Coordinates of C-alpha atoms in Angstrom, one line a residue:
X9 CA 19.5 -18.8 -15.0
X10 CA 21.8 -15.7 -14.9
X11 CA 25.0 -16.6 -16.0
X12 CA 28.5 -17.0 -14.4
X13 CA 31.1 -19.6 -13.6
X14 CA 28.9 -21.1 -10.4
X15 CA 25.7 -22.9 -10.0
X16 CA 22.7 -21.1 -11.0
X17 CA 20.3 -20.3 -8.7
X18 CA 17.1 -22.1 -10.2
X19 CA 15.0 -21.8 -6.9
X20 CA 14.6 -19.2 -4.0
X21 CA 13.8 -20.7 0.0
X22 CA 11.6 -18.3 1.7
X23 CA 12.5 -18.7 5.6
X24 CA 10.2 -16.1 6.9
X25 CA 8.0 -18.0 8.8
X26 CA 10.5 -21.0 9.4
X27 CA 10.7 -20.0 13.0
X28 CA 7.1 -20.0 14.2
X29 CA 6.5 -23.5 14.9
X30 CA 3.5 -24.6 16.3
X31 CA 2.2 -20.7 15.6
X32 CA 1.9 -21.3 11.9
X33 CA -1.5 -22.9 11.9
X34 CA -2.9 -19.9 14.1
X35 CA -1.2 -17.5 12.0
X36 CA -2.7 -19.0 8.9
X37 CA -6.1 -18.7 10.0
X38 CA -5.4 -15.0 11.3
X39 CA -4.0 -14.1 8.2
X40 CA -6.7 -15.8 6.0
X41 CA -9.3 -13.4 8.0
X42 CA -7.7 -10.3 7.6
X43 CA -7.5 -11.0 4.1
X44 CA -10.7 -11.9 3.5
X45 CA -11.8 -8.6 5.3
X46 CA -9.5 -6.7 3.4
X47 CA -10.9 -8.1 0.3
X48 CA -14.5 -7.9 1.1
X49 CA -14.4 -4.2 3.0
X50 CA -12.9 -2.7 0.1
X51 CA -14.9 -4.5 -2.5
X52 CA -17.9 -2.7 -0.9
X53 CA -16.2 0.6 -1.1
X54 CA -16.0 0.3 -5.1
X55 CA -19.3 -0.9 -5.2
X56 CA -20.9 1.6 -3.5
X57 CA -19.1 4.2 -5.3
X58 CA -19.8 3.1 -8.7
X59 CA -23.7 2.2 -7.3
X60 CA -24.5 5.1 -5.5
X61 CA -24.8 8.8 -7.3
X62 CA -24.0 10.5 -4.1
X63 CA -20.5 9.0 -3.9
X64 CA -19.6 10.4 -7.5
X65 CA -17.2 13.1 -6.5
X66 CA -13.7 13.4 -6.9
X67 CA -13.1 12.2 -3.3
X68 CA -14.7 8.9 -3.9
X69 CA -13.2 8.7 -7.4
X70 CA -9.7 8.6 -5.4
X71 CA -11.1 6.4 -2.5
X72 CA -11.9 3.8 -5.3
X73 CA -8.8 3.3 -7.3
X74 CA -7.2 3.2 -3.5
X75 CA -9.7 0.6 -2.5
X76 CA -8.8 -1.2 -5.9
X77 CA -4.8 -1.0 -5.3
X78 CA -5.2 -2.3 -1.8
X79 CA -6.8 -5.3 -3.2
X80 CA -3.9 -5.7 -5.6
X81 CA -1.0 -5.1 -3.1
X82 CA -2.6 -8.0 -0.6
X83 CA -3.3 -10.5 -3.2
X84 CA 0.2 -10.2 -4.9
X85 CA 1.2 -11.5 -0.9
X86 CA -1.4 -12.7 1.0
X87 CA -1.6 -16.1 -1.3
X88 CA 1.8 -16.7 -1.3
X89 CA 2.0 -15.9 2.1
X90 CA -0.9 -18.4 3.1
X91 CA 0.6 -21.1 1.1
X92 CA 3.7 -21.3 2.9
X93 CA 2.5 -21.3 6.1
X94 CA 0.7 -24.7 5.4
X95 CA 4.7 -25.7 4.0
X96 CA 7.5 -27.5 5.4
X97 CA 10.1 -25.9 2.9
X98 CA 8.6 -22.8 0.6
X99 CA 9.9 -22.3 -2.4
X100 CA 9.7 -20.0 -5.0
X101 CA 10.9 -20.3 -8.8
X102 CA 12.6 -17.2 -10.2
X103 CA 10.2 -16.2 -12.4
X104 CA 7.5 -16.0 -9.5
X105 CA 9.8 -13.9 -7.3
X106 CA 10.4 -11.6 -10.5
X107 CA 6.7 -11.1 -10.6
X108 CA 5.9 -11.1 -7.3
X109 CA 8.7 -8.1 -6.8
X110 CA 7.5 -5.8 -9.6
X111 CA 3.4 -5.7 -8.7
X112 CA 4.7 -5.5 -5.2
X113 CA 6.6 -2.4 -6.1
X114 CA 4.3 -0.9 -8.6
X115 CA 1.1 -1.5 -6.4
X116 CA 3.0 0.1 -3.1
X117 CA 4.2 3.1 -5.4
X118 CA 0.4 3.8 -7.0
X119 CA -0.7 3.6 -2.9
X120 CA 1.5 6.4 -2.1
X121 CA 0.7 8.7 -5.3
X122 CA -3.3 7.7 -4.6
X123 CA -3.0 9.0 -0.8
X124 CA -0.9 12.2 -1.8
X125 CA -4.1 12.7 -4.3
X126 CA -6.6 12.3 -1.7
X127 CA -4.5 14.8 0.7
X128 CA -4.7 17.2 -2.1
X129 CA -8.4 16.8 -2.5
X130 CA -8.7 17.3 1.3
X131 CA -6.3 21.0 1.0
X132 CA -8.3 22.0 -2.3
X133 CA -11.9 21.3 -1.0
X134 CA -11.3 23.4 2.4
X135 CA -8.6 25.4 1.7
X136 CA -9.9 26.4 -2.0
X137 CA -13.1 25.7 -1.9
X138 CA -14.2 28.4 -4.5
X139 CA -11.9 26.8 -7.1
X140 CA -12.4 23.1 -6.0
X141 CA -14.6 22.2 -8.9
X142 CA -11.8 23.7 -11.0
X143 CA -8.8 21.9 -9.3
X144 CA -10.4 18.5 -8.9
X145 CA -12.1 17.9 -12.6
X146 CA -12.7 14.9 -14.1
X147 CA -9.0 15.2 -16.3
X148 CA -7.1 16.6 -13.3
X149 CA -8.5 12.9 -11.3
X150 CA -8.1 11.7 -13.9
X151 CA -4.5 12.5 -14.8
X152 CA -3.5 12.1 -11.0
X153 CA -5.1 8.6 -10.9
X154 CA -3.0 7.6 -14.1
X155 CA 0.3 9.3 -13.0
X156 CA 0.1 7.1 -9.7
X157 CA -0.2 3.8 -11.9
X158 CA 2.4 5.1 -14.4
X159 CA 4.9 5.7 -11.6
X160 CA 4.4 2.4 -9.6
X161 CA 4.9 0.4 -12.9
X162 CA 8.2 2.6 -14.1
X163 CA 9.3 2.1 -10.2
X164 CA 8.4 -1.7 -10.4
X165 CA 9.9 -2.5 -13.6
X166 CA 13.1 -0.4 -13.0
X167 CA 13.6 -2.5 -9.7
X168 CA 12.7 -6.0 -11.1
X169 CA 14.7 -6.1 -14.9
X170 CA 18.3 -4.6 -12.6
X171 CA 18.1 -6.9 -9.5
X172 CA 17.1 -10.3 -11.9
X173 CA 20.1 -9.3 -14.5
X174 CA 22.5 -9.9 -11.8
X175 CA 24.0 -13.2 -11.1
X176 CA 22.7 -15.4 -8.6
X177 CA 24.9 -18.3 -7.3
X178 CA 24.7 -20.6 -4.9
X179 CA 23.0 -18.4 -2.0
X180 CA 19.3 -18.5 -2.5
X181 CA 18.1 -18.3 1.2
X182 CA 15.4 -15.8 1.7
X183 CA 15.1 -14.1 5.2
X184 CA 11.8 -13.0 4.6
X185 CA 8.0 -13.9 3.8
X186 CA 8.5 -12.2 0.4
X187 CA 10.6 -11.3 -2.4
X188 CA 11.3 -7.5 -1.2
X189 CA 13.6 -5.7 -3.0
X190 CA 16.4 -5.5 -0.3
X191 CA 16.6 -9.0 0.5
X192 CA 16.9 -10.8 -2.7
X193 CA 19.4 -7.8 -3.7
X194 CA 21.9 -8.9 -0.6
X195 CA 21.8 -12.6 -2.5
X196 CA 23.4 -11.2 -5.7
X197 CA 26.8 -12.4 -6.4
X198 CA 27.7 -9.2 -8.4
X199 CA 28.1 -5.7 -7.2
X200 CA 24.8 -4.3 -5.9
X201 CA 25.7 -0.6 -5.4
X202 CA 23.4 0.6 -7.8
X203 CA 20.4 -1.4 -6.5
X204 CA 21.1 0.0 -3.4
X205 CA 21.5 3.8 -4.4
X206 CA 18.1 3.0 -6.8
X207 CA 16.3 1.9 -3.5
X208 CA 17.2 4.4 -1.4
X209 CA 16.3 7.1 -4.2
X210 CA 12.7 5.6 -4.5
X211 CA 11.9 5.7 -0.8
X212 CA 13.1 9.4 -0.8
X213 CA 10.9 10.3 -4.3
X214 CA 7.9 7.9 -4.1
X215 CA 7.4 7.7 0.5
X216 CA 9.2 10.3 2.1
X217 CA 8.4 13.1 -0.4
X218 CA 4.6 12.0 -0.9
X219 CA 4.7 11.8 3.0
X220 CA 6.0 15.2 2.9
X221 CA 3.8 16.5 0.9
X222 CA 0.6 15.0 2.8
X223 CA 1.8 16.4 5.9
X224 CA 2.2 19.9 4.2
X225 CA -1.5 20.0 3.0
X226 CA -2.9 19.2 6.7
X227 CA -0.7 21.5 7.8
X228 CA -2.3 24.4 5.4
X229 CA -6.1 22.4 6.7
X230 CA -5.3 23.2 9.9
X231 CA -4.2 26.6 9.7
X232 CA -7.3 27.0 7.5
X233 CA -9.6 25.6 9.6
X234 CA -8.5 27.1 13.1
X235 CA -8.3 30.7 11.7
X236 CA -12.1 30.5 9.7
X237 CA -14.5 27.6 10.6
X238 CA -16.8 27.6 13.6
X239 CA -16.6 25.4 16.2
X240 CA -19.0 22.4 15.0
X241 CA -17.4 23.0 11.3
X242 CA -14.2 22.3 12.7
X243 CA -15.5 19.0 14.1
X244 CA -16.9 17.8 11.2
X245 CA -13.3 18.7 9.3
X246 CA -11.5 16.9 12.0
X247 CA -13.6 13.8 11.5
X248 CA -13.9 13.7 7.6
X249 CA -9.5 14.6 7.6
X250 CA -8.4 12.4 10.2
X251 CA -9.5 8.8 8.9
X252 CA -7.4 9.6 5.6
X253 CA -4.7 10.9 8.1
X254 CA -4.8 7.9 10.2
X255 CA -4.1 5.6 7.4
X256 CA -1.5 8.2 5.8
X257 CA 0.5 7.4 9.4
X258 CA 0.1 3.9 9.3
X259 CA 0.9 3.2 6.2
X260 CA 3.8 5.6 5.5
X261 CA 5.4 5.2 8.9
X262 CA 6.1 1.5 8.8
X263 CA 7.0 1.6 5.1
X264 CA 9.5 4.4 6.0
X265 CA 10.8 2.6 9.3
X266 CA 11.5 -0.6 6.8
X267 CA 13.0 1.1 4.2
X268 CA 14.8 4.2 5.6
X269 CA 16.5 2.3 8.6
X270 CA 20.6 1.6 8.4
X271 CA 21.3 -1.9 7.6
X272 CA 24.4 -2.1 9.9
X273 CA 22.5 -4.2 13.3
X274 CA 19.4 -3.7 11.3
X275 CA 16.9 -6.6 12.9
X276 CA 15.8 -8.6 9.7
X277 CA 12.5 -10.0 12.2
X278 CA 12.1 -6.0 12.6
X279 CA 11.9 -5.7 9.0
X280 CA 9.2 -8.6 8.7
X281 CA 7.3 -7.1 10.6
X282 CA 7.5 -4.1 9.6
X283 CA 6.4 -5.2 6.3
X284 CA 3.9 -7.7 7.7
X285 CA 2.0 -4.6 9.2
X286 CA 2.1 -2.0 6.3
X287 CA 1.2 -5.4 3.7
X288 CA -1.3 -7.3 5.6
X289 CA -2.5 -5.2 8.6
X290 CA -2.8 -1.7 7.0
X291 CA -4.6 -2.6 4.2
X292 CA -7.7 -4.1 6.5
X293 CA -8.3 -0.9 8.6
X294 CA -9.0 0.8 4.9
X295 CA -12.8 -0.3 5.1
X296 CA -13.3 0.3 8.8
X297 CA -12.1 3.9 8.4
X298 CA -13.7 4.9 5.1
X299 CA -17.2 3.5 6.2
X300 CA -17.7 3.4 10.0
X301 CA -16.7 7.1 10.5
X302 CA -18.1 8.5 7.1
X303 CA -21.6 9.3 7.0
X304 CA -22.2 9.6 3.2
X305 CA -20.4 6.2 3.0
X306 CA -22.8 4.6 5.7
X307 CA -25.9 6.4 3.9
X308 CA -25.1 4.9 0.7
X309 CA -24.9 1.4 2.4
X310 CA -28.4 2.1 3.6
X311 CA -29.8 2.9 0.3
X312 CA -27.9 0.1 -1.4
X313 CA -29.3 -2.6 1.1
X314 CA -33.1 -0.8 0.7
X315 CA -32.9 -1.2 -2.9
X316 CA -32.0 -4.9 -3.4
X317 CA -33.1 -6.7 0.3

């Protein structure tokens, strides 16, 4: 594949877990559970907000497409991932790590538009609450919803059709659990300027400017709620803002320490896991966040489990 005068790369080596050993087994089984958490935790989050006519509001229109891209952005990793732990050599064929790089990128993209739509739901329901039914219809969810999947798959096949139209030669050593978008751009044999100027402009448009703009609409919450709400209507704010907040910081923080830092001494274990935690880790806390602390969420579970057991 991809032409040129050398041989043709026809299969990638993925060496991101080639030094763990003895540790891969236990890794395995650690990663299987989280996934399997992931998968079932937000599972219940859509079912309950689809089941339950309590949970149909805008907030939980948002909280279930973000439940349903989390589920996406694990599984395009997790079973790959699983696989060659249990492997002496993984391997990868082209059109797999094609694939695997664009839903990776359009399901990481749609995450970051989904949270900057929550944050805005959050700043129009206490900071505009007279016009909240009038900001957050069913078209303007609707439309924010779409433009999130519309970016992540402009984003993700942008990235995939440029990096796999440059030659590969020779050099098809992966050093990572993955096909990211840096690391099979460092194996091209052609000029990757362009890749590179292309990845650093989609971190700054699609994570640091959604991360931006999160942060400004807490920042306007706060101000909102500390100059009007009482003292036990502040708590309650506090405790319905900060779960979304908390996996606002998670998420975006290792994503931008992965992508923003210099290459030059950059650590590529750093960067595993870095993208180990915001991939695999983040994605489980989701449920635990969105249920345990959220009393409409754990009232609907109630009424769910009275209804059918």
């Amino acid at each position: 594949m991809w032409g040129g005068n050398g041989t043709a790369v026809t299969e990638f080596i993925l060496l991101g877990f080639s030094g763990f050993g003895s540790l891969r087994g236990p890794l395995f089984w650690g990663v299987l559970c989280i996934y399997l958490v992931t998968l079932l935790g937000n599972s219940l989050i859509i079912l309950l907000t689809l089941a339950d006519s309590a949970l149909h509001s805008p907030m939980y229109f948002l909280l279930r497409h973000f439940s349903l891209v989390e589920i996406l952005y694990t599984t395009t990793i997790v079973p790959r991932m699983l696989a060659d732990l249990l492997s002496s050599c993984p391997t990868i064929p082209p059109a797999s790590c094609f694939m695997q790089l664009y839903f990776f990128a359009l399901f990481g993209i749609a995450e970051c538009g989904l949270l900057t739509a929550m944050a805005y739901d959050r700043y129009a329901a206490i900071c505009r609450p007279l016009r909240y039914n009038t900001l957050m219809n069913p078209g303007a969810c609707g439309s924010m919803v779409g433009a999130a999947y519309l970016t992540g798959v402009i984003t993700g096949t942008t990235h995939a059709v440029f990096i796999f139209t440059l030659p590969f030669q020779g050099a098809n050593t992966i050093h990572h659990f993955l096909c990211d978008i840096l690391p099979v751009l460092r194996l091209a044999t052609a000029s990757t300027f362009w890749g590179e100027v292309g990845n650093l402009a989609v971190t700054i448009a699609f994570i640091l400017t959604p991360f931006s703009l999160i942060i400004a609409s807490y920042a306007c919450i706060l101000a909102t709620i500390l100059g009007t709400a009482t003292s036990q209507g502040r708590r309650k704010i506090f405790s319905t803002c900060s779960s979304h907040l908390f996996v606002v910081m998670l998420f975006f923080g290792t994503g931008t320490a992965a992508y923003m830092r210099p290459q030059a001494g950059s650590s590529q274990d750093m960067d595993q896991v870095l993208t180990f935690f915001y991939t695999v880790v983040t994605p489980v806390f989701n449920p635990f966040v969105y249920t345990l602390r959220n009393k409409e969420v754990t009232g609907a579970m109630k009424r769910l489990v009275k209804r059918y057991f």
